[in-house]
Short mmCIF file of C-alpha atoms and ligand atoms in Angstrom, two decimals:
data_model
loop_
_atom_site.label_atom_id
_atom_site.label_comp_id
_atom_site.label_asym_id
_atom_site.label_seq_id
_atom_site.Cartn_x
_atom_site.Cartn_y
_atom_site.Cartn_z
CA MET P 1 123.76 4.41 -24.74
CA THR P 2 122.76 0.95 -23.60
CA ARG P 3 121.05 -1.03 -26.29
CA ILE P 4 118.05 -3.13 -25.36
CA ALA P 5 118.26 -6.71 -26.68
CA VAL P 6 115.61 -9.43 -26.70
CA VAL P 7 116.78 -13.04 -27.16
CA THR P 8 114.09 -15.62 -27.75
CA GLY P 9 114.82 -19.02 -26.29
CA GLY P 10 117.49 -17.10 -24.44
CA THR P 11 117.84 -19.06 -21.24
CA ARG P 12 119.19 -22.44 -22.53
CA GLY P 13 121.51 -23.88 -25.16
CA ILE P 14 122.68 -21.53 -27.88
CA GLY P 15 120.32 -18.86 -26.59
CA GLU P 16 121.92 -18.84 -23.18
CA ALA P 17 125.29 -18.24 -24.72
CA ILE P 18 123.91 -15.42 -26.90
CA SER P 19 122.27 -13.74 -23.90
CA LEU P 20 125.49 -13.91 -21.92
CA LYS P 21 127.60 -12.62 -24.76
CA LEU P 22 125.34 -9.66 -25.44
CA LYS P 23 125.33 -8.84 -21.75
CA GLU P 24 129.11 -9.10 -21.57
CA LYS P 25 129.28 -6.58 -24.43
CA GLY P 26 127.15 -4.08 -22.57
CA ARG P 27 123.66 -4.68 -23.92
CA HIS P 28 120.66 -4.78 -21.62
CA VAL P 29 119.33 -8.27 -22.28
CA ILE P 30 115.89 -9.67 -21.77
CA ALA P 31 115.83 -13.45 -22.30
CA ASN P 32 112.55 -15.02 -23.41
CA TYR P 33 111.71 -18.64 -22.68
CA GLY P 34 108.78 -20.86 -23.54
CA GLY P 35 108.34 -23.51 -20.93
CA ASN P 36 111.11 -24.51 -18.57
CA ASP P 37 110.54 -22.30 -15.51
CA GLU P 38 113.17 -24.01 -13.44
CA ALA P 39 115.92 -23.61 -15.98
CA ALA P 40 114.93 -19.97 -16.51
CA ARG P 41 114.96 -19.20 -12.78
CA ALA P 42 118.38 -20.78 -12.39
CA PHE P 43 119.73 -18.93 -15.43
CA SER P 44 118.43 -15.59 -14.14
CA ALA P 45 119.84 -16.19 -10.61
CA ARG P 46 123.21 -17.19 -12.11
CA THR P 47 123.50 -14.32 -14.58
CA GLY P 48 121.33 -11.49 -13.38
CA ILE P 49 119.59 -11.43 -16.75
CA ASP P 50 115.92 -10.60 -16.75
CA VAL P 51 113.77 -13.52 -18.02
CA ARG P 52 110.25 -13.39 -19.49
CA LYS P 53 107.98 -16.24 -20.39
CA TRP P 54 105.81 -16.25 -23.47
CA ASP P 55 105.12 -18.41 -26.47
CA VAL P 56 106.82 -16.97 -29.57
CA GLY P 57 104.33 -18.93 -31.70
CA ASP P 58 101.49 -16.81 -30.22
CA HIS P 59 101.21 -13.60 -32.13
CA GLN P 60 99.37 -11.58 -29.48
CA ALA P 61 101.69 -12.85 -26.71
CA CYS P 62 104.67 -11.45 -28.69
CA LEU P 63 102.97 -8.05 -29.17
CA ASP P 64 102.03 -7.88 -25.46
CA ALA P 65 105.50 -8.96 -24.20
CA CYS P 66 107.35 -6.52 -26.46
CA ALA P 67 105.05 -3.63 -25.47
CA GLU P 68 105.65 -4.46 -21.83
CA ILE P 69 109.40 -4.60 -22.25
CA GLU P 70 109.42 -1.33 -24.14
CA GLY P 71 107.26 0.30 -21.48
CA GLN P 72 109.62 -0.85 -18.77
CA PHE P 73 113.10 -0.49 -20.36
CA GLY P 74 112.69 1.47 -23.54
CA PRO P 75 112.63 0.58 -27.23
CA ILE P 76 113.97 -2.77 -28.33
CA ASP P 77 117.11 -2.20 -30.45
CA ILE P 78 118.18 -5.77 -31.00
CA LEU P 79 116.07 -8.84 -31.67
CA VAL P 80 117.63 -12.27 -31.78
CA ASN P 81 115.16 -14.90 -33.00
CA ASN P 82 116.79 -17.96 -31.55
CA ALA P 83 113.83 -19.96 -30.16
CA GLY P 84 113.48 -23.28 -31.88
CA ILE P 85 112.39 -26.87 -31.34
CA THR P 86 112.86 -30.15 -33.13
CA ARG P 87 110.30 -32.94 -33.54
CA ASP P 88 112.37 -35.28 -35.67
CA ALA P 89 110.84 -38.23 -37.55
CA THR P 90 111.10 -39.44 -41.12
CA ILE P 91 108.15 -38.39 -43.32
CA MET P 92 106.75 -41.91 -43.05
CA LYS P 93 106.23 -41.37 -39.32
CA MET P 94 105.91 -37.60 -38.91
CA THR P 95 102.48 -36.43 -37.75
CA PHE P 96 100.73 -33.25 -38.85
CA GLU P 97 101.12 -32.05 -35.26
CA GLN P 98 104.89 -32.46 -35.43
CA TRP P 99 104.92 -30.53 -38.71
CA ASP P 100 102.71 -27.71 -37.39
CA GLU P 101 104.42 -27.30 -34.04
CA VAL P 102 107.89 -26.83 -35.56
CA ILE P 103 106.69 -24.44 -38.24
CA ARG P 104 104.71 -22.43 -35.70
CA ILE P 105 107.50 -21.98 -33.22
CA ASP P 106 110.64 -21.99 -35.42
CA LEU P 107 109.35 -19.98 -38.36
CA THR P 108 106.12 -18.18 -37.41
CA GLY P 109 107.82 -17.23 -34.15
CA CYS P 110 110.35 -15.18 -36.12
CA PHE P 111 107.55 -13.36 -37.97
CA ASN P 112 105.65 -12.71 -34.74
CA MET P 113 108.63 -11.16 -33.01
CA ALA P 114 109.79 -9.16 -36.01
CA LYS P 115 106.26 -7.85 -36.45
CA ALA P 116 106.34 -6.65 -32.84
CA CYS P 117 109.82 -5.02 -32.99
CA PHE P 118 110.35 -3.83 -36.51
CA PRO P 119 108.02 -0.80 -36.55
CA ASN P 120 109.77 0.97 -33.70
CA MET P 121 113.23 0.11 -35.08
CA ARG P 122 112.22 1.65 -38.41
CA THR P 123 110.83 4.75 -36.76
CA ARG P 124 114.04 5.20 -34.76
CA SER P 125 116.26 4.45 -37.80
CA TRP P 126 118.31 1.81 -35.99
CA GLY P 127 117.74 -1.87 -35.45
CA ARG P 128 119.47 -5.26 -35.57
CA ILE P 129 117.57 -8.48 -36.23
CA VAL P 130 119.43 -11.75 -36.20
CA ASN P 131 117.51 -14.94 -37.03
CA VAL P 132 119.00 -18.33 -36.12
CA GLY P 133 118.68 -20.72 -39.06
CA SER P 134 120.52 -24.00 -39.41
CA VAL P 135 122.91 -25.98 -41.57
CA ASN P 136 119.95 -28.33 -41.93
CA GLY P 137 117.88 -25.50 -43.44
CA GLN P 138 120.68 -25.07 -45.99
CA GLY P 139 121.40 -28.67 -46.73
CA GLY P 140 118.42 -30.77 -45.47
CA GLN P 141 118.55 -33.67 -43.07
CA ILE P 142 117.02 -37.11 -42.70
CA GLY P 143 114.16 -36.89 -40.20
CA GLN P 144 113.75 -33.12 -40.45
CA VAL P 145 111.34 -32.14 -43.23
CA ASN P 146 109.60 -29.92 -40.72
CA TYR P 147 112.67 -28.36 -39.13
CA ALA P 148 114.56 -27.95 -42.42
CA ALA P 149 111.52 -26.30 -44.00
CA ALA P 150 111.21 -23.87 -41.08
CA LYS P 151 114.90 -23.06 -41.02
CA SER P 152 115.13 -22.73 -44.76
CA GLY P 153 112.16 -20.40 -44.54
CA ILE P 154 114.05 -18.27 -42.05
CA HIS P 155 116.75 -17.65 -44.65
CA GLY P 156 114.18 -16.28 -47.17
CA PHE P 157 112.42 -14.35 -44.42
CA THR P 158 115.70 -12.71 -43.43
CA LYS P 159 116.59 -11.55 -46.95
CA SER P 160 113.13 -10.05 -47.54
CA LEU P 161 113.11 -8.31 -44.17
CA ALA P 162 116.65 -6.99 -44.91
CA MET P 163 115.34 -5.40 -48.09
CA GLU P 164 112.50 -3.73 -46.23
CA GLY P 165 114.69 -2.44 -43.46
CA ALA P 166 117.74 -1.36 -45.41
CA ARG P 167 116.67 2.25 -46.10
CA PHE P 168 115.76 2.71 -42.44
CA GLY P 169 118.91 1.56 -40.67
CA VAL P 170 117.45 -1.80 -39.70
CA THR P 171 119.57 -4.79 -40.65
CA ALA P 172 118.43 -8.38 -40.75
CA ASN P 173 120.87 -11.26 -40.96
CA ALA P 174 120.88 -14.97 -40.32
CA ILE P 175 123.26 -17.26 -38.54
CA ALA P 176 123.27 -20.81 -39.70
CA PRO P 177 124.73 -22.98 -36.94
CA GLY P 178 125.96 -26.49 -37.57
CA TYR P 179 125.74 -29.19 -34.88
CA ILE P 180 126.31 -27.48 -31.55
CA ALA P 181 126.81 -29.33 -28.24
CA THR P 182 123.48 -28.61 -26.51
CA GLU P 183 120.55 -30.55 -25.11
CA MET P 184 118.86 -30.41 -28.59
CA LEU P 185 121.23 -33.20 -29.75
CA SER P 186 120.11 -35.51 -26.95
CA THR P 187 117.41 -37.23 -29.03
CA ILE P 188 119.85 -38.30 -31.77
CA PRO P 189 120.79 -42.00 -31.50
CA ASP P 190 124.49 -42.61 -30.85
CA ASN P 191 125.08 -44.46 -34.15
CA VAL P 192 123.50 -41.52 -36.09
CA MET P 193 125.49 -39.01 -34.10
CA GLU P 194 128.73 -40.74 -35.14
CA LYS P 195 127.75 -40.46 -38.79
CA ILE P 196 126.97 -36.75 -38.35
CA VAL P 197 130.25 -35.87 -36.63
CA ALA P 198 132.06 -37.76 -39.43
CA GLN P 199 130.51 -35.25 -41.91
CA ILE P 200 131.97 -32.26 -40.02
CA PRO P 201 135.43 -31.36 -41.51
CA VAL P 202 136.82 -29.92 -38.27
CA GLY P 203 135.89 -33.24 -36.60
CA ARG P 204 133.92 -31.99 -33.64
CA LEU P 205 130.66 -30.38 -32.52
CA GLY P 206 130.54 -26.64 -32.11
CA GLN P 207 130.22 -24.86 -28.83
CA PRO P 208 127.33 -22.44 -28.07
CA GLU P 209 129.88 -19.63 -27.51
CA GLU P 210 131.08 -20.02 -31.08
CA ILE P 211 127.62 -19.14 -32.33
CA ALA P 212 127.18 -16.30 -29.74
CA ARG P 213 130.28 -14.50 -31.00
CA GLY P 214 128.81 -14.33 -34.49
CA VAL P 215 125.47 -13.08 -33.26
CA GLU P 216 127.14 -10.42 -31.14
CA PHE P 217 129.08 -9.14 -34.15
CA LEU P 218 125.99 -8.94 -36.35
CA THR P 219 124.13 -6.98 -33.68
CA SER P 220 126.95 -4.46 -33.24
CA ASP P 221 127.55 -1.05 -34.82
CA ASN P 222 130.51 -2.69 -36.62
CA ALA P 223 128.09 -4.69 -38.77
CA SER P 224 126.33 -1.60 -40.15
CA PHE P 225 126.89 -2.56 -43.86
CA ILE P 226 125.97 -6.20 -43.48
CA THR P 227 122.32 -7.03 -44.15
CA GLY P 228 120.52 -9.96 -45.76
CA SER P 229 123.49 -12.23 -45.23
CA THR P 230 123.89 -15.64 -43.71
CA LEU P 231 126.83 -16.38 -41.50
CA SER P 232 127.42 -20.11 -41.49
CA ILE P 233 129.14 -21.39 -38.37
CA ASN P 234 129.37 -25.11 -38.84
CA GLY P 235 132.92 -26.45 -38.80
CA GLY P 236 132.84 -26.62 -42.62
CA GLN P 237 129.89 -29.03 -42.79
CA HIS P 238 128.13 -27.02 -45.48
CA MET P 239 130.16 -24.82 -47.77
CA TYR P 240 127.86 -23.36 -50.41
N1 CAA V 1 122.98 -38.82 -41.16
C1 CAA V 1 123.31 -40.00 -41.69
N2 CAA V 1 122.53 -41.07 -41.55
C2 CAA V 1 121.36 -40.96 -40.88
C3 CAA V 1 120.94 -39.76 -40.33
C4 CAA V 1 121.84 -38.66 -40.48
N3 CAA V 1 121.54 -37.49 -40.02
N4 CAA V 1 119.77 -39.90 -39.77
C5 CAA V 1 119.43 -41.21 -39.94
N5 CAA V 1 120.39 -41.82 -40.59
C6 CAA V 1 120.42 -43.23 -40.98
C7 CAA V 1 120.54 -44.16 -39.73
O1 CAA V 1 121.92 -44.33 -39.35
C8 CAA V 1 119.93 -45.44 -40.29
O2 CAA V 1 120.92 -46.04 -41.13
P1 CAA V 1 121.13 -47.66 -41.07
O3 CAA V 1 119.74 -48.26 -41.38
O4 CAA V 1 122.15 -47.90 -42.11
O5 CAA V 1 121.58 -47.94 -39.70
C9 CAA V 1 118.84 -44.93 -41.16
O6 CAA V 1 119.14 -43.55 -41.51
C10 CAA V 1 117.48 -44.90 -40.44
O7 CAA V 1 117.64 -44.21 -39.22
P2 CAA V 1 117.05 -44.66 -37.86
O8 CAA V 1 117.20 -46.14 -37.69
O9 CAA V 1 117.56 -43.82 -36.75
O10 CAA V 1 115.48 -44.41 -38.15
P3 CAA V 1 114.38 -43.98 -37.12
O11 CAA V 1 113.10 -43.94 -37.85
O12 CAA V 1 114.48 -44.86 -35.87
O13 CAA V 1 114.82 -42.51 -36.66
C11 CAA V 1 115.39 -40.23 -37.00
C12 CAA V 1 114.83 -41.50 -37.63
C13 CAA V 1 114.42 -39.72 -35.90
C14 CAA V 1 115.49 -39.26 -38.10
C15 CAA V 1 116.75 -40.51 -36.30
O14 CAA V 1 117.65 -41.13 -37.20
C16 CAA V 1 117.44 -39.20 -35.93
O15 CAA V 1 117.17 -38.63 -34.87
N6 CAA V 1 118.34 -38.70 -36.80
C17 CAA V 1 119.04 -37.44 -36.59
C18 CAA V 1 118.24 -36.28 -37.14
C19 CAA V 1 119.08 -35.03 -36.91
O16 CAA V 1 120.15 -34.87 -37.42
N7 CAA V 1 118.51 -34.11 -36.11
C20 CAA V 1 119.19 -32.90 -35.78
C21 CAA V 1 118.81 -32.48 -34.45
S1 CAA V 1 119.80 -31.11 -33.87
C22 CAA V 1 119.33 -29.81 -34.77
O17 CAA V 1 118.41 -29.90 -35.52
C23 CAA V 1 120.08 -28.56 -34.60
C24 CAA V 1 120.65 -28.10 -35.87
O18 CAA V 1 120.18 -27.08 -36.37
C25 CAA V 1 121.72 -28.77 -36.53
#
């Protein structure tokens, strides 16, 4: 049986690697994206993966998109809540808009998508939800009170969802990536980047593929007794 997997933010960065890995392992992948049509088209042409545009921060858009996907391909078995943005600034400079936007997309987006997918997973007694958190949700970071709050929220959200799904064969786990070599790092000044890499015991940035392998495992049948956990993949940057 081919499992249907939805990956939010699944056409670029870590999400692209996750979509590719799930496809490689035989899942039917639908990759969501929020804005960059050109990148999504190129990704779809390159990989043959179906792409769909909607805003994960929009509750109704998530319900509509998931209903459409289920109508076309069948029930969603696997949800990877990967979509996320940064709007970094220290609290002295951060605007309410920067706070709101990050919470809406990074955290409320996970709720919106789980709300759309969880009921059918529960009814069918099988489901895998993986939420992408962050080392900065675990440890905090200068310039990220919004992002760290959202990502930290994801970890609590995951544990509660895991408790609700456990009796029904639906697992919920989080991955907490460290600093991964993607476009998201492009806004970090060089001198700050040097300080960050110096804090990573393995001495380098991670690769998107290194996160995708963890996600693939948590969405597989092999991970049936793992729920409510956080898999930290960060080169040793955060160890507790
Ligand atoms: N680690 C160590 N030192 C840091 C730091 C960090 N992450 N961020 C800032 N600093 C230091 C700076 O080096 C600087 O120190 P000095 O005065 O001694 O030079 C001081 O704090 C002030 O920093 P800036 O001069 O850069 O202040 P700014 O107001 O111009 O910019 C900022 C603030 C926007 C937060 C900028 O420093 C920045 O972009 N920092 C990086 C934030 C970050 O790590 N974002 C992660 C993005 S990737 C991601 O989020 C994915 C994930 O899950 C890991």
